[in-house]
mmCIF file of N, CA and C in Angstrom:
data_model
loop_
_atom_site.group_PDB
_atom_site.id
_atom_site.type_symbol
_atom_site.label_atom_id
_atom_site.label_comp_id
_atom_site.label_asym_id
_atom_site.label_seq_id
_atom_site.Cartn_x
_atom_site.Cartn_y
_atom_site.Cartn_z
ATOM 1 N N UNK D 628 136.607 115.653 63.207
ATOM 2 C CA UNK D 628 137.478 116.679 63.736
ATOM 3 C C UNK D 628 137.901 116.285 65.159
ATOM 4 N N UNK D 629 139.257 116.462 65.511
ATOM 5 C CA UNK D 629 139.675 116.299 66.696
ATOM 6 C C UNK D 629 139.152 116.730 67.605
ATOM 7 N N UNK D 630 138.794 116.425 69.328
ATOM 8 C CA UNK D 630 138.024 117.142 69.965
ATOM 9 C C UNK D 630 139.291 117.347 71.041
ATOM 10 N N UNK D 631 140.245 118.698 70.733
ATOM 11 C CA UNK D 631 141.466 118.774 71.684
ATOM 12 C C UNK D 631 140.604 119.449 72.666
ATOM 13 N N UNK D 632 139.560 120.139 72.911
ATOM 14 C CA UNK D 632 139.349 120.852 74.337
ATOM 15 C C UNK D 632 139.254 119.524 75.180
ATOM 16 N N UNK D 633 138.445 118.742 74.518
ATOM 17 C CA UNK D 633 138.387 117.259 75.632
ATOM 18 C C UNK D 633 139.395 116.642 76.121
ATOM 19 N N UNK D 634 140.418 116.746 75.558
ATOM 20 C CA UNK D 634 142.019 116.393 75.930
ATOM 21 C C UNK D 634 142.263 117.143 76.954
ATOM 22 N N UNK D 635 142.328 118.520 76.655
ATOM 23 C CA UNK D 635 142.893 119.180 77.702
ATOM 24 C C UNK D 635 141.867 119.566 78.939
ATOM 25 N N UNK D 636 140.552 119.660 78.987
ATOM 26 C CA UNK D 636 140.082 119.241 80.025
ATOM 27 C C UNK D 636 140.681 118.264 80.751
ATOM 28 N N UNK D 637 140.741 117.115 80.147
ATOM 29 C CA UNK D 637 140.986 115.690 81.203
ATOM 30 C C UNK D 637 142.134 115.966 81.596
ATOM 31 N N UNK D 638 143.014 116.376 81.120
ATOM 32 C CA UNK D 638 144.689 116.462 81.186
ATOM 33 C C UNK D 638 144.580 117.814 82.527
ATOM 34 N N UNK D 639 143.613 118.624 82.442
ATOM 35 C CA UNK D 639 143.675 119.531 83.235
ATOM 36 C C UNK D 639 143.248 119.196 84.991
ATOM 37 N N UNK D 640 142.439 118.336 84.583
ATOM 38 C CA UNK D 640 141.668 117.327 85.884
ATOM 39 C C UNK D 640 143.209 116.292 86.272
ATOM 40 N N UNK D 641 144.056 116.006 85.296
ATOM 41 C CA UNK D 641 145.064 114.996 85.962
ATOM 42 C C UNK D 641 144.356 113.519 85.669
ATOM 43 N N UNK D 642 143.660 113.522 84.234
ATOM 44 C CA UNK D 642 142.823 111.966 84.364
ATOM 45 C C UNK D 642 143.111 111.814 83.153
ATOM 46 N N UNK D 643 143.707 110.065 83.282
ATOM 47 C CA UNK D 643 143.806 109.586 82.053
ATOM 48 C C UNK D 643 142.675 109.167 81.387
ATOM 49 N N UNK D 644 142.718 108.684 80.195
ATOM 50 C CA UNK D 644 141.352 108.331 78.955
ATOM 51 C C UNK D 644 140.872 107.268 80.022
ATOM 52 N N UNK D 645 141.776 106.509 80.779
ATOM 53 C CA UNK D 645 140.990 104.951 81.386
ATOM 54 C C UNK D 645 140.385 105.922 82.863
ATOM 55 N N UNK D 646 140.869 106.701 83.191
ATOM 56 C CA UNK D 646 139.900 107.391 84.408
ATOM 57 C C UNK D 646 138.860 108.149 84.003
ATOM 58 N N UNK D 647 138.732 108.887 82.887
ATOM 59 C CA UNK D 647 137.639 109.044 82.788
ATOM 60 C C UNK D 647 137.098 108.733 82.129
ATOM 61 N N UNK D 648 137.178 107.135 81.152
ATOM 62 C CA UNK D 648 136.203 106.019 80.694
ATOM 63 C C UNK D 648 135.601 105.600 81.921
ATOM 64 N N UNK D 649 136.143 105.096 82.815
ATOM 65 C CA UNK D 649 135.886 104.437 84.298
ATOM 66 C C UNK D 649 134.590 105.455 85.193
ATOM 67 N N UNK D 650 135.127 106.789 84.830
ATOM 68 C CA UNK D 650 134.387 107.442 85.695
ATOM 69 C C UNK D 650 132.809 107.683 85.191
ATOM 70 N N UNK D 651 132.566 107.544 83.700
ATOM 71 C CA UNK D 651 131.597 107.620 82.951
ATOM 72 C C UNK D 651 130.714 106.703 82.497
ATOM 73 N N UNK D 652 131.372 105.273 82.714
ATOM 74 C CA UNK D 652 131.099 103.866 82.270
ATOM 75 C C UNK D 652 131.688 103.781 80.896
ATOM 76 N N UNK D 653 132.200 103.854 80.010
ATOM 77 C CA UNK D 653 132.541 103.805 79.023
ATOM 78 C C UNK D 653 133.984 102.533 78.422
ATOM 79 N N UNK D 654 134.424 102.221 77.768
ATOM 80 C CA UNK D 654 135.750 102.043 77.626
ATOM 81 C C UNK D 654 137.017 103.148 77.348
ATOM 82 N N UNK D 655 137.776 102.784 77.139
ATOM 83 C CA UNK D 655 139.171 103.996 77.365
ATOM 84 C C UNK D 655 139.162 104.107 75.449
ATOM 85 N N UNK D 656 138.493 103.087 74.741
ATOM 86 C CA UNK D 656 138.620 102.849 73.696
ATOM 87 C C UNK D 656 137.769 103.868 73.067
ATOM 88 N N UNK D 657 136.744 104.248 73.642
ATOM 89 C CA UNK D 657 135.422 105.642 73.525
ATOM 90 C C UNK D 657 135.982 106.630 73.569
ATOM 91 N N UNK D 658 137.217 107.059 75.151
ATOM 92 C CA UNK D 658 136.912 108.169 75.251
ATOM 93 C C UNK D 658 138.210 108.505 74.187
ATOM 94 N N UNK D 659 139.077 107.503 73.740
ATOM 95 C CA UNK D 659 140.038 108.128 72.541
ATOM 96 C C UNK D 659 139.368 108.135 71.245
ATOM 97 N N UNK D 660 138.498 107.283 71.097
ATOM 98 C CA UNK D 660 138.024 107.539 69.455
ATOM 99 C C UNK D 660 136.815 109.274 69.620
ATOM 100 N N UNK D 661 136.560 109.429 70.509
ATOM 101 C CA UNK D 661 135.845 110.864 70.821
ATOM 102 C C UNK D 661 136.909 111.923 70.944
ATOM 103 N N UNK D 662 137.997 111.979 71.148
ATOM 104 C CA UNK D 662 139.319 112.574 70.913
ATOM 105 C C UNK D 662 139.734 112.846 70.042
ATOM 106 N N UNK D 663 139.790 111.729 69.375
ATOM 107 C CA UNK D 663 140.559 111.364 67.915
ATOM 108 C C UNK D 663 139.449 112.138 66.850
ATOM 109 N N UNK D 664 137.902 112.192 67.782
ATOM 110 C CA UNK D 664 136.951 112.634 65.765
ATOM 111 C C UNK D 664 136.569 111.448 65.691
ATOM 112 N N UNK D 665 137.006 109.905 65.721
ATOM 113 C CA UNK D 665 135.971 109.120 65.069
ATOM 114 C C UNK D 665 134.410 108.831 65.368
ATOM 115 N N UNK D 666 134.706 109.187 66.635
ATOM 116 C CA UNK D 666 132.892 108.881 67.386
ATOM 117 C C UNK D 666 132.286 109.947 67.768
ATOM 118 N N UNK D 667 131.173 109.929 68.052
ATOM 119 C CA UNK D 667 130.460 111.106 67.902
ATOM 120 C C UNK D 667 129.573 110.462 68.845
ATOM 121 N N UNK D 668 129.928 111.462 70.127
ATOM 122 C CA UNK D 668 128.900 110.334 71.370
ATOM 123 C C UNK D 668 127.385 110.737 71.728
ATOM 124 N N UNK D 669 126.994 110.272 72.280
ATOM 125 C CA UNK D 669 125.779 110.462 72.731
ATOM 126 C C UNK D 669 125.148 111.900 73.788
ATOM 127 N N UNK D 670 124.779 112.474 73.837
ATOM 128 C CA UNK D 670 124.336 113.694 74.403
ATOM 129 C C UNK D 670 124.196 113.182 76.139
ATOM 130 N N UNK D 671 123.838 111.923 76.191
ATOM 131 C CA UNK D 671 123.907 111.212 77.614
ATOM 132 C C UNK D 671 125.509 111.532 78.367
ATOM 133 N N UNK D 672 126.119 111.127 77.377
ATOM 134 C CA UNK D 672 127.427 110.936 77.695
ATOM 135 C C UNK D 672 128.275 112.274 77.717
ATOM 136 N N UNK D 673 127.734 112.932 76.394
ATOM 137 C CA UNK D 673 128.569 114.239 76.938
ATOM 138 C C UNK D 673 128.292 115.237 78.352
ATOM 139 N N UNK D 674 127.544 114.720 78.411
ATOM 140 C CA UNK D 674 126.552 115.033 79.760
ATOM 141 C C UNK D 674 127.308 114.453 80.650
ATOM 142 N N UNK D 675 128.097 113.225 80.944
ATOM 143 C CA UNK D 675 128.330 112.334 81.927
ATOM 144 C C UNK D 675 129.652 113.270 82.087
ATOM 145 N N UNK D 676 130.191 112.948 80.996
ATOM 146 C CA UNK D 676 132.010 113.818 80.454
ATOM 147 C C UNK D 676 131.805 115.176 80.907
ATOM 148 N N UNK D 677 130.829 115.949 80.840
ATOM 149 C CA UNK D 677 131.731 117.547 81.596
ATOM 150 C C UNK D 677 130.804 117.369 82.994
ATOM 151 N N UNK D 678 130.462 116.252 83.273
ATOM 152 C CA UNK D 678 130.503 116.504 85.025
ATOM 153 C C UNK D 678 131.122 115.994 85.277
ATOM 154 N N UNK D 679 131.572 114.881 85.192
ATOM 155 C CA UNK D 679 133.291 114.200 85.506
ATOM 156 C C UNK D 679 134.121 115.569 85.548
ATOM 157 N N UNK D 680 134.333 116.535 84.448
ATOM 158 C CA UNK D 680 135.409 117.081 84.121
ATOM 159 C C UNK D 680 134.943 118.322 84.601
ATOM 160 N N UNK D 681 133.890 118.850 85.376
ATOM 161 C CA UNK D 681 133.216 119.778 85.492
ATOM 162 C C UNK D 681 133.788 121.280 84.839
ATOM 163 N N UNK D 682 132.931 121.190 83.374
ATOM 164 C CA UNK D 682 132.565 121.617 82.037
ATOM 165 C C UNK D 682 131.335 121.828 81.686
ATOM 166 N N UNK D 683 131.498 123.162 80.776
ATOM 167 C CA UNK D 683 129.700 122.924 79.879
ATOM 168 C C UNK D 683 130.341 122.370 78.722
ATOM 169 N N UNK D 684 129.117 121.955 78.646
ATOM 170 C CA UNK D 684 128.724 121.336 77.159
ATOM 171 C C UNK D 684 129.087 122.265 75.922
ATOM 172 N N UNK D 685 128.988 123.320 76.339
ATOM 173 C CA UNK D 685 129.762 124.113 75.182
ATOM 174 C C UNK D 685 131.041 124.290 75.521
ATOM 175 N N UNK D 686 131.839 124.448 76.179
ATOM 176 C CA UNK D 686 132.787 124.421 76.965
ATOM 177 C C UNK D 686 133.713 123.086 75.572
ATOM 178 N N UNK D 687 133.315 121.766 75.663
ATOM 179 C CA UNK D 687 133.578 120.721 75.097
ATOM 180 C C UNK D 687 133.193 120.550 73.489
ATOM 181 N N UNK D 688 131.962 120.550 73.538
ATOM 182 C CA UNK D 688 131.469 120.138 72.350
ATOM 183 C C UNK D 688 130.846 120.825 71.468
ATOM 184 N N UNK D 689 131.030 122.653 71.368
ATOM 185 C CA UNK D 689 130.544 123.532 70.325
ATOM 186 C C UNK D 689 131.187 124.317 70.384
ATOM 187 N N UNK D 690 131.310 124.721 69.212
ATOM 188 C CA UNK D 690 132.291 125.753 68.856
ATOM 189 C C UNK D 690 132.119 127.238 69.206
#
């Protein structure tokens, strides 16, 4: 399933997929396949992603 809140978080911050791959350590290639539904990241990382984007975790990643 698509993860559009994560889109529009970043989009809301003004950061592209490569700024906040960069800001997280990741590739830009992560943070679109986590966009897109294909990947399913790590709890580390979603962790990394709504403090970059300062977000909860539910906020992003539960319904």
């Amino acid at each position: 399933m698509k993860n559009l809140k994560l889109k529009s978080a970043r989009a809301l911050k003004d950061m592209s997929q490569e700024d906040l791959a960069k800001a997280v350590g990741v590739s830009r290639q992560t943070i679109n396949a986590i966009e897109k539904g294909d990947y399913n990241p790590t709890i580390n990382l979603c962790i990394a992603i709504c403090k970059v984007l300062d977000v909860t975790l539910n906020d992003l990643f539960w319904e």
